[in-house]
Amino acid sequence: MDPYITPLMVYRLAAGEGMKYQWRPLEKIAPCLQQAVIAAEDQKFRSHFGFDFDQIDKAIADREKNKKLRGASTITMQTARNLFLWQGHSWIRKILEAYYTALIEIFWDKWRIMEVYLNIIEWGNGIFGAEASAQAYFKSPASALDEYQAAIMAAALPNPRKLTPVSPTRYLLKRQDHIINLMEKFPPLMKK
């Protein structure tokens, strides 16, 4: 069953924000968006079981050196957090995120994880999922996205309420170029 609403969507609606959201099966989302998201967010997506321990170790090391905080969340972890959990940071939430991540990896294949992720992720103020994002930013269905559009959408994911494909910053354009250069290393998933 496809999720129709997530805790984050409820939170945004309760805060008085509008919401654009339209579910699309993964086969109706341009494959280049999968490639861009994997290149930008989780390059080991195909091979890990929900946790990228190398990235977690790097994030811990950076924190100990008082460097800028870096994310270590995989696509599966982000899916678990967005699908089941509330906003905020706490140890309880992190433990539940790990629990749901493990369950998702046990019960869903990578195709399903990517399908849910691309449909529930926030891509701007009140914009959820690939279809709503493609329509809002490019006046196009998600199935018609090209690699440049996909890459800039993926580039905005770390901070989608501040970074926008409509008026990209120099940082966002640089990140888009980097993602485009990586995309060919990550072929789209094939449905089993």
mmCIF file with all atom_site columns, N, CA and C in Angstrom, residues 151-152 155-156 163-164 168-178:
data_model
loop_
_atom_site.group_PDB
_atom_site.id
_atom_site.type_symbol
_atom_site.label_atom_id
_atom_site.label_alt_id
_atom_site.label_comp_id
_atom_site.label_asym_id
_atom_site.label_entity_id
_atom_site.label_seq_id
_atom_site.pdbx_PDB_ins_code
_atom_site.Cartn_x
_atom_site.Cartn_y
_atom_site.Cartn_z
_atom_site.occupancy
_atom_site.B_iso_or_equiv
_atom_site.pdbx_formal_charge
_atom_site.auth_seq_id
_atom_site.auth_comp_id
_atom_site.auth_asym_id
_atom_site.auth_atom_id
_atom_site.pdbx_PDB_model_num
ATOM 1  N N  . ALA A 1 151 ? 19.411 16.377 -11.600 1.00 0.00 ? 151 ALA A N  1
ATOM 2  C CA . ALA A 1 151 ? 20.603 16.673 -10.798 1.00 0.00 ? 151 ALA A CA 1
ATOM 3  C C  . ALA A 1 151 ? 20.389 17.884 -9.899  1.00 0.00 ? 151 ALA A C  1
ATOM 4  N N  . ILE A 1 152 ? 19.714 18.904 -10.392 1.00 0.00 ? 152 ILE A N  1
ATOM 5  C CA . ILE A 1 152 ? 19.513 20.079 -9.532  1.00 0.00 ? 152 ILE A CA 1
ATOM 6  C C  . ILE A 1 152 ? 18.473 19.791 -8.450  1.00 0.00 ? 152 ILE A C  1
ATOM 7  N N  . ALA A 1 155 ? 20.443 17.941 -5.934  1.00 0.00 ? 155 ALA A N  1
ATOM 8  C CA . ALA A 1 155 ? 21.379 18.862 -5.279  1.00 0.00 ? 155 ALA A CA 1
ATOM 9  C C  . ALA A 1 155 ? 20.703 19.649 -4.161  1.00 0.00 ? 155 ALA A C  1
ATOM 10 N N  . ALA A 1 156 ? 19.411 19.897 -4.296  1.00 0.00 ? 156 ALA A N  1
ATOM 11 C CA . ALA A 1 156 ? 18.676 20.676 -3.294  1.00 0.00 ? 156 ALA A CA 1
ATOM 12 C C  . ALA A 1 156 ? 18.257 19.858 -2.072  1.00 0.00 ? 156 ALA A C  1
ATOM 13 N N  . LEU A 1 163 ? 17.242 25.701 -0.494  1.00 0.00 ? 163 LEU A N  1
ATOM 14 C CA . LEU A 1 163 ? 17.833 25.560 -1.824  1.00 0.00 ? 163 LEU A CA 1
ATOM 15 C C  . LEU A 1 163 ? 16.720 25.241 -2.815  1.00 0.00 ? 163 LEU A C  1
ATOM 16 N N  . THR A 1 164 ? 16.635 26.016 -3.879  1.00 0.00 ? 164 THR A N  1
ATOM 17 C CA . THR A 1 164 ? 15.560 25.800 -4.845  1.00 0.00 ? 164 THR A CA 1
ATOM 18 C C  . THR A 1 164 ? 16.091 25.738 -6.271  1.00 0.00 ? 164 THR A C  1
ATOM 19 N N  . PRO A 1 168 ? 18.728 28.887 -8.470  1.00 0.00 ? 168 PRO A N  1
ATOM 20 C CA . PRO A 1 168 ? 19.846 28.180 -7.836  1.00 0.00 ? 168 PRO A CA 1
ATOM 21 C C  . PRO A 1 168 ? 20.999 29.103 -7.457  1.00 0.00 ? 168 PRO A C  1
ATOM 22 N N  . THR A 1 169 ? 21.568 28.825 -6.308  1.00 0.00 ? 169 THR A N  1
ATOM 23 C CA . THR A 1 169 ? 22.766 29.537 -5.865  1.00 0.00 ? 169 THR A CA 1
ATOM 24 C C  . THR A 1 169 ? 23.980 28.970 -6.604  1.00 0.00 ? 169 THR A C  1
ATOM 25 N N  . ARG A 1 170 ? 25.098 29.646 -6.479  1.00 0.00 ? 170 ARG A N  1
ATOM 26 C CA . ARG A 1 170 ? 26.340 29.149 -7.066  1.00 0.00 ? 170 ARG A CA 1
ATOM 27 C C  . ARG A 1 170 ? 26.672 27.768 -6.488  1.00 0.00 ? 170 ARG A C  1
ATOM 28 N N  . TYR A 1 171 ? 26.459 27.622 -5.178  1.00 0.00 ? 171 TYR A N  1
ATOM 29 C CA . TYR A 1 171 ? 26.694 26.333 -4.518  1.00 0.00 ? 171 TYR A CA 1
ATOM 30 C C  . TYR A 1 171 ? 25.840 25.231 -5.148  1.00 0.00 ? 171 TYR A C  1
ATOM 31 N N  . LEU A 1 172 ? 24.561 25.525 -5.380  1.00 0.00 ? 172 LEU A N  1
ATOM 32 C CA . LEU A 1 172 ? 23.654 24.525 -5.939  1.00 0.00 ? 172 LEU A CA 1
ATOM 33 C C  . LEU A 1 172 ? 24.062 24.140 -7.362  1.00 0.00 ? 172 LEU A C  1
ATOM 34 N N  . LEU A 1 173 ? 24.469 25.114 -8.162  1.00 0.00 ? 173 LEU A N  1
ATOM 35 C CA . LEU A 1 173 ? 24.906 24.828 -9.531  1.00 0.00 ? 173 LEU A CA 1
ATOM 36 C C  . LEU A 1 173 ? 26.188 23.994 -9.546  1.00 0.00 ? 173 LEU A C  1
ATOM 37 N N  . LYS A 1 174 ? 27.097 24.289 -8.627  1.00 0.00 ? 174 LYS A N  1
ATOM 38 C CA . LYS A 1 174 ? 28.331 23.503 -8.524  1.00 0.00 ? 174 LYS A CA 1
ATOM 39 C C  . LYS A 1 174 ? 28.009 22.063 -8.122  1.00 0.00 ? 174 LYS A C  1
ATOM 40 N N  . ARG A 1 175 ? 27.093 21.924 -7.180  1.00 0.00 ? 175 ARG A N  1
ATOM 41 C CA . ARG A 1 175 ? 26.676 20.588 -6.738  1.00 0.00 ? 175 ARG A CA 1
ATOM 42 C C  . ARG A 1 175 ? 25.975 19.835 -7.876  1.00 0.00 ? 175 ARG A C  1
ATOM 43 N N  . GLN A 1 176 ? 25.163 20.546 -8.656  1.00 0.00 ? 176 GLN A N  1
ATOM 44 C CA . GLN A 1 176 ? 24.500 19.940 -9.810  1.00 0.00 ? 176 GLN A CA 1
ATOM 45 C C  . GLN A 1 176 ? 25.531 19.370 -10.785 1.00 0.00 ? 176 GLN A C  1
ATOM 46 N N  . ASP A 1 177 ? 26.561 20.150 -11.103 1.00 0.00 ? 177 ASP A N  1
ATOM 47 C CA . ASP A 1 177 ? 27.614 19.676 -12.014 1.00 0.00 ? 177 ASP A CA 1
ATOM 48 C C  . ASP A 1 177 ? 28.294 18.425 -11.475 1.00 0.00 ? 177 ASP A C  1
ATOM 49 N N  . HIS A 1 178 ? 28.586 18.437 -10.186 1.00 0.00 ? 178 HIS A N  1
ATOM 50 C CA . HIS A 1 178 ? 29.232 17.278 -9.557  1.00 0.00 ? 178 HIS A CA 1
ATOM 51 C C  . HIS A 1 178 ? 28.337 16.036 -9.669  1.00 0.00 ? 178 HIS A C  1
#
